[in-house]
Coordinates of N, CA and C in Angstrom, one line a residue:
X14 N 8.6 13.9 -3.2 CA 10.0 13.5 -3.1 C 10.2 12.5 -1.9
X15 N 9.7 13.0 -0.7 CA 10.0 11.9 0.7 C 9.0 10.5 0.4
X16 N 8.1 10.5 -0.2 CA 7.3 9.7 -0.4 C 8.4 8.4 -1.4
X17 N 8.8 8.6 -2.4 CA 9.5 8.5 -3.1 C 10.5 7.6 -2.6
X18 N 11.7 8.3 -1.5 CA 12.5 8.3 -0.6 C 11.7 7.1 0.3
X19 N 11.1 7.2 0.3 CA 10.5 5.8 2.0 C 10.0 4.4 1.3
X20 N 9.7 5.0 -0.1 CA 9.0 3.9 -0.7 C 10.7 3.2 -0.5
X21 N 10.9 3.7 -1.5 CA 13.3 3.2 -2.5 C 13.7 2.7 -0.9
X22 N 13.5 3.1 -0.1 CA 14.0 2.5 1.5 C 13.2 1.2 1.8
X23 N 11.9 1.1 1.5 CA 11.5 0.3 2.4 C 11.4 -0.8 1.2
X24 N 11.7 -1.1 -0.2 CA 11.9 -2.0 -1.0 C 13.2 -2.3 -1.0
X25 N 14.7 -1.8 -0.4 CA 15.8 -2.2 -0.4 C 15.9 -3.0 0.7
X26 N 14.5 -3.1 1.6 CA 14.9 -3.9 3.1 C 14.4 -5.2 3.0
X27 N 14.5 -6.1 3.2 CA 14.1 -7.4 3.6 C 13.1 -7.6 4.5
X28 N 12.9 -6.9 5.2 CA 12.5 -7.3 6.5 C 10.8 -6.4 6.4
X29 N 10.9 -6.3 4.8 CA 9.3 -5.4 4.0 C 8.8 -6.5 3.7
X30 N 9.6 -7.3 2.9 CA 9.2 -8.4 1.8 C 7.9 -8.7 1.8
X31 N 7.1 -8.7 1.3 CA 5.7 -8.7 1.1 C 4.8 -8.0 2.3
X32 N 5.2 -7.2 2.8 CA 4.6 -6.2 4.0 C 3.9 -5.1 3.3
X33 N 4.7 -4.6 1.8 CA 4.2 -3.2 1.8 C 2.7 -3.1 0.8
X34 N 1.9 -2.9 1.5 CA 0.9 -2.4 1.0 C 0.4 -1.1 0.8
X35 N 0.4 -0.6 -0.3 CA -0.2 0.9 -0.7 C -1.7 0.7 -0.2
X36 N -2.1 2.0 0.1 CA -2.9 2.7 0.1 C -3.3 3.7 -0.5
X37 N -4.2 3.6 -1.4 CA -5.2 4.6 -2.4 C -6.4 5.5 -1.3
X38 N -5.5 6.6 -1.0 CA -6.6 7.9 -0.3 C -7.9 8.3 -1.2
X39 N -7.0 8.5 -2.5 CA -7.8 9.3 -3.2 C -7.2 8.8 -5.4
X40 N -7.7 9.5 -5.3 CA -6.8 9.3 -7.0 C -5.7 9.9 -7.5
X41 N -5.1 8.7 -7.9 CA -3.7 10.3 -7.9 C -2.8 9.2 -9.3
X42 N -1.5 9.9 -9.6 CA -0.6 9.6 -10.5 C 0.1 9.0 -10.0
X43 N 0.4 7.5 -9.1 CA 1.4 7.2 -8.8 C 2.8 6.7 -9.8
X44 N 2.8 6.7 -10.8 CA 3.8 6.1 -11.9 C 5.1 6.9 -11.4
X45 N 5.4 7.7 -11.3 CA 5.8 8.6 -11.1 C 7.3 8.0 -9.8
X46 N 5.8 7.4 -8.9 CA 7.0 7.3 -7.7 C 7.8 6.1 -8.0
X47 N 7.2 5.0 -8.5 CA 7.7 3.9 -8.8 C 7.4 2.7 -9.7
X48 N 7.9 1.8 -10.4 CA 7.5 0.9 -11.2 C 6.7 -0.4 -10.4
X49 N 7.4 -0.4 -9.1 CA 7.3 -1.4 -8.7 C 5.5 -1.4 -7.9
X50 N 5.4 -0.1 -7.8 CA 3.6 -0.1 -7.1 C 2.8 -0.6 -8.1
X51 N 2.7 -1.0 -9.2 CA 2.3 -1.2 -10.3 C 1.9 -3.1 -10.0
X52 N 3.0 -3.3 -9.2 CA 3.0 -5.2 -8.8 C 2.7 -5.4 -7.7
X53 N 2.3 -4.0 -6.9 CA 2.0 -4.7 -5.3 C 0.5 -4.6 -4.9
X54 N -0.3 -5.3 -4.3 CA -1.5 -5.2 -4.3 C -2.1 -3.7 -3.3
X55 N -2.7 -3.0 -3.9 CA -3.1 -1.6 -3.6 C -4.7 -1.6 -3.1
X56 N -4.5 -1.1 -2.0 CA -5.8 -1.1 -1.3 C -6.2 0.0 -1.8
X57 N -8.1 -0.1 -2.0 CA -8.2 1.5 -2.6 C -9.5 1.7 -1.8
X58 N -8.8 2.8 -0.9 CA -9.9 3.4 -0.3 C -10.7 4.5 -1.1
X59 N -11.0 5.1 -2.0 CA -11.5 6.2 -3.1 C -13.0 5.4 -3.3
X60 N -13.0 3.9 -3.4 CA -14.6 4.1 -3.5 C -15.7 3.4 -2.1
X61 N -14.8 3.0 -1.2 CA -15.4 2.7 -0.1 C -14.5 2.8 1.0
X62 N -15.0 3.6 2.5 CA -13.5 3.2 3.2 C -14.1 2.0 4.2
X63 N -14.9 1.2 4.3 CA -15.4 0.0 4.7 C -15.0 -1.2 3.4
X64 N -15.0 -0.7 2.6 CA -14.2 -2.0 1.3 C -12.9 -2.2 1.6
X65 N -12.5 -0.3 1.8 CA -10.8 -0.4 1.8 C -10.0 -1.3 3.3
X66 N -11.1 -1.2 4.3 CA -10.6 -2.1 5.4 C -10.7 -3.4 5.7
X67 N -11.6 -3.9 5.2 CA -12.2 -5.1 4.6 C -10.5 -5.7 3.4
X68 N -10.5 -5.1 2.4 CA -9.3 -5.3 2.0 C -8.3 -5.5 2.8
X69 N -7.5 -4.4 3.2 CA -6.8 -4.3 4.2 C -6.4 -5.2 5.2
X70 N -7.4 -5.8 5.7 CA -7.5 -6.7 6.7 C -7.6 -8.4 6.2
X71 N -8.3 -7.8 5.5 CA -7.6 -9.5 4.5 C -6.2 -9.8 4.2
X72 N -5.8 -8.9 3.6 CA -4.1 -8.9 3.2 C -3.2 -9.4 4.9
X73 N -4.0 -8.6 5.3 CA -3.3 -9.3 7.0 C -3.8 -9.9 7.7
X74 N -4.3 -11.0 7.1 CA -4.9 -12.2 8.2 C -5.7 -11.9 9.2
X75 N -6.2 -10.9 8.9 CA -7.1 -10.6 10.3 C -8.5 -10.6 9.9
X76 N -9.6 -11.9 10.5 CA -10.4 -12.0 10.6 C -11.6 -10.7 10.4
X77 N -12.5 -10.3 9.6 CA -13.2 -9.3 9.2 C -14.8 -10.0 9.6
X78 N -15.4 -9.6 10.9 CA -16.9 -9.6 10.5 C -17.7 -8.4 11.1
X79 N -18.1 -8.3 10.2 CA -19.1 -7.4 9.9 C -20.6 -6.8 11.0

C-alpha cells in the first residue's frame, strides 16, 4: 500500500519527470501497483547486482569503468 502511495506521489510531481527509476530486488508482481511501471525503464537487479549498477549508472550519466 505505501509503496503504491509514493509511487501515485512521485508521478503527480514534476520535478520526477524522467527521474524515477524502479528497481527490481527480486521478482515480484508489480502490475498491481501501477500501469505506468510497465513504461519506465526498470533496473533489474535479480540476475546480476554488478549488471544492475552498471544499468543504473548509465540511466544517470555517470561514467562506469570497470
Amino acid at each position: 500500500m505505501w509503496v503504491k502511495r509514493e509511487l501515485m506521489y512521485a508521478l503527480r510531481q514534476d520535478r520526477f519527470e524522467g527521474r524515477i527509476a524502479p528497481l527490481m530486488h527480486r521478482a515480484s508482481d508489480y502490475d498491481p501497483l501501477s500501469w505506468t511501471l510497465a513504461q519506465l525503464q526498470m533496473i533489474d537487479f535479480t540476475r546480476s547486482f554488478d549488471d544492475g549498477c552498471r544499468d543504473l549508472l548509465r540511466i544517470w550519466d555517470v561514467p562506469y569503468t570497470p
